[in-house]
Short mmCIF file of C-alpha atoms in Angstrom, two decimals:
data_model
loop_
_atom_site.label_atom_id
_atom_site.label_comp_id
_atom_site.label_asym_id
_atom_site.label_seq_id
_atom_site.Cartn_x
_atom_site.Cartn_y
_atom_site.Cartn_z
CA GLN P 1 0.00 0.00 0.00
CA VAL P 2 3.06 2.23 -0.17
CA ARG P 3 4.26 4.11 -3.22
CA LEU P 4 7.80 5.39 -3.09
CA VAL P 5 9.45 8.17 -5.07
CA GLU P 6 13.14 8.95 -4.66
CA SER P 7 14.73 12.29 -5.37
CA GLY P 8 17.96 14.12 -4.75
CA GLY P 9 20.35 12.15 -6.91
CA GLY P 10 22.82 13.80 -9.22
CA LEU P 11 26.45 14.39 -10.05
CA VAL P 12 28.84 15.35 -7.28
CA GLN P 13 32.59 15.59 -6.84
CA ALA P 14 34.40 13.17 -4.56
CA GLY P 15 34.29 14.43 -1.01
CA GLY P 16 31.00 16.18 -1.54
CA SER P 17 27.63 15.59 0.05
CA LEU P 18 24.19 14.70 -1.16
CA ARG P 19 20.86 14.08 0.52
CA LEU P 20 18.41 11.64 -0.95
CA SER P 21 14.72 11.78 -0.13
CA CYS P 22 12.07 9.13 -0.46
CA ALA P 23 8.49 10.32 -0.37
CA ALA P 24 5.87 7.71 0.48
CA SER P 25 2.16 7.76 -0.10
CA GLY P 26 -0.57 6.51 2.18
CA ARG P 27 -1.33 6.67 5.87
CA THR P 28 0.43 3.41 6.70
CA PHE P 29 3.96 4.72 6.22
CA SER P 30 4.64 4.68 9.94
CA SER P 31 3.96 0.92 10.03
CA TYR P 32 6.81 0.09 7.63
CA GLY P 33 10.47 -0.38 8.08
CA MET P 34 12.42 1.43 5.38
CA GLY P 35 15.66 0.76 3.61
CA TRP P 36 18.08 2.18 1.09
CA PHE P 37 19.82 -0.01 -1.46
CA ARG P 38 22.15 0.67 -4.34
CA GLN P 39 23.25 -1.06 -7.50
CA ALA P 40 26.32 -0.17 -9.51
CA PRO P 41 26.90 -1.30 -13.11
CA GLY P 42 27.95 -4.93 -13.23
CA LYS P 43 27.33 -5.46 -9.52
CA GLU P 44 24.61 -6.89 -7.35
CA ARG P 45 22.14 -4.74 -5.48
CA ASP P 46 23.62 -3.96 -2.08
CA PHE P 47 22.12 -2.99 1.23
CA VAL P 48 23.04 0.51 2.33
CA ALA P 49 20.97 1.37 5.39
CA SER P 50 17.64 0.70 7.06
CA ILE P 51 15.49 2.18 9.77
CA SER P 52 12.71 0.78 11.93
CA SER P 53 9.14 1.98 11.61
CA SER P 54 9.45 4.28 14.60
CA GLY P 55 12.95 5.41 13.75
CA SER P 56 14.40 4.02 16.96
CA GLY P 57 16.53 1.40 15.24
CA VAL P 58 19.01 1.98 12.41
CA TRP P 59 21.39 -0.27 10.51
CA ARG P 60 24.12 0.61 8.04
CA ALA P 61 26.46 -1.24 5.77
CA GLU P 62 30.05 -1.24 6.98
CA SER P 63 31.18 0.61 3.87
CA VAL P 64 29.05 3.66 4.69
CA LYS P 65 29.33 3.87 8.47
CA GLY P 66 30.62 7.26 9.50
CA ARG P 67 29.57 8.79 6.19
CA PHE P 68 25.89 8.03 5.59
CA THR P 69 22.96 8.66 7.91
CA ILE P 70 19.43 7.35 7.50
CA SER P 71 16.50 9.11 9.11
CA ARG P 72 12.75 9.39 8.73
CA ASP P 73 9.97 11.85 9.35
CA ASN P 74 6.76 9.90 9.79
CA GLY P 75 4.74 13.08 9.99
CA ASN P 76 5.95 13.97 6.50
CA ASN P 77 5.96 10.40 5.10
CA THR P 78 9.59 10.75 4.12
CA VAL P 79 12.81 8.84 4.66
CA TYR P 80 16.20 10.41 4.03
CA LEU P 81 19.72 9.30 3.30
CA GLN P 82 22.34 11.92 4.08
CA MET P 83 25.54 11.05 2.26
CA ASN P 84 28.77 12.79 3.20
CA ASN P 85 32.34 12.38 2.01
CA LEU P 86 31.17 10.67 -1.14
CA LYS P 87 33.56 8.43 -3.02
CA PRO P 88 33.59 7.25 -6.64
CA ASP P 89 32.69 3.77 -5.38
CA ASP P 90 29.41 5.19 -4.13
CA THR P 91 28.31 5.69 -7.73
CA ALA P 92 25.14 3.68 -8.24
CA VAL P 93 21.41 3.80 -8.66
CA TYR P 94 19.93 4.23 -5.21
CA TYR P 95 16.60 2.68 -4.34
CA CYS P 96 14.22 3.30 -1.49
CA ALA P 97 12.24 0.31 -0.25
CA ALA P 98 9.56 -0.48 2.31
CA THR P 99 9.04 -3.65 4.35
CA PRO P 100 6.06 -4.62 6.49
CA ARG P 101 8.53 -5.59 9.21
CA ILE P 102 8.70 -2.84 11.79
CA TRP P 103 12.23 -3.93 12.70
CA PRO P 104 13.91 -4.66 9.35
CA GLY P 105 17.53 -5.10 10.42
CA THR P 106 19.68 -5.85 7.40
CA VAL P 107 17.60 -8.67 5.90
CA GLY P 108 14.04 -7.40 5.98
CA GLY P 109 11.66 -8.51 3.25
CA TYR P 110 10.98 -5.48 1.09
CA ASP P 111 7.74 -5.51 -0.85
CA TYR P 112 7.73 -1.97 -2.23
CA TRP P 113 10.42 -0.23 -4.22
CA GLY P 114 10.93 3.17 -5.72
CA GLN P 115 12.11 3.78 -9.26
CA GLY P 116 15.63 4.65 -8.19
CA THR P 117 17.74 7.77 -8.46
CA GLN P 118 21.20 7.98 -10.00
CA VAL P 119 24.13 9.11 -7.89
CA THR P 120 27.37 9.72 -9.73
CA VAL P 121 30.55 10.66 -7.88
CA SER P 122 33.39 11.92 -10.02
CA SER P 123 37.07 12.25 -9.20
#
């Protein structure tokens, strides 16, 4: 019952910052755990970060700890991914996803996906 639309992607120089937003439809947003994933050319889709339905629990991939922060605003039906100190290896299509599990961890089952937004980091 959740529709997701990502925004905020673009081209940025290495070391720069970018904030991705994921706008969700419906009144049930607060019941879903949310996650960010990314897929680079020739690679598998990778987990980036996730957040529990209430926002009290967060998980991040080791490669982005200390650089990326996931957050959500249930009143605004939006989840964010703040990306700092971007590296060329961060270049990928980033996807927002929703899971009915309120506590998704790193392996939650995601039923809803956005269309993706391209992030390109140049050096």
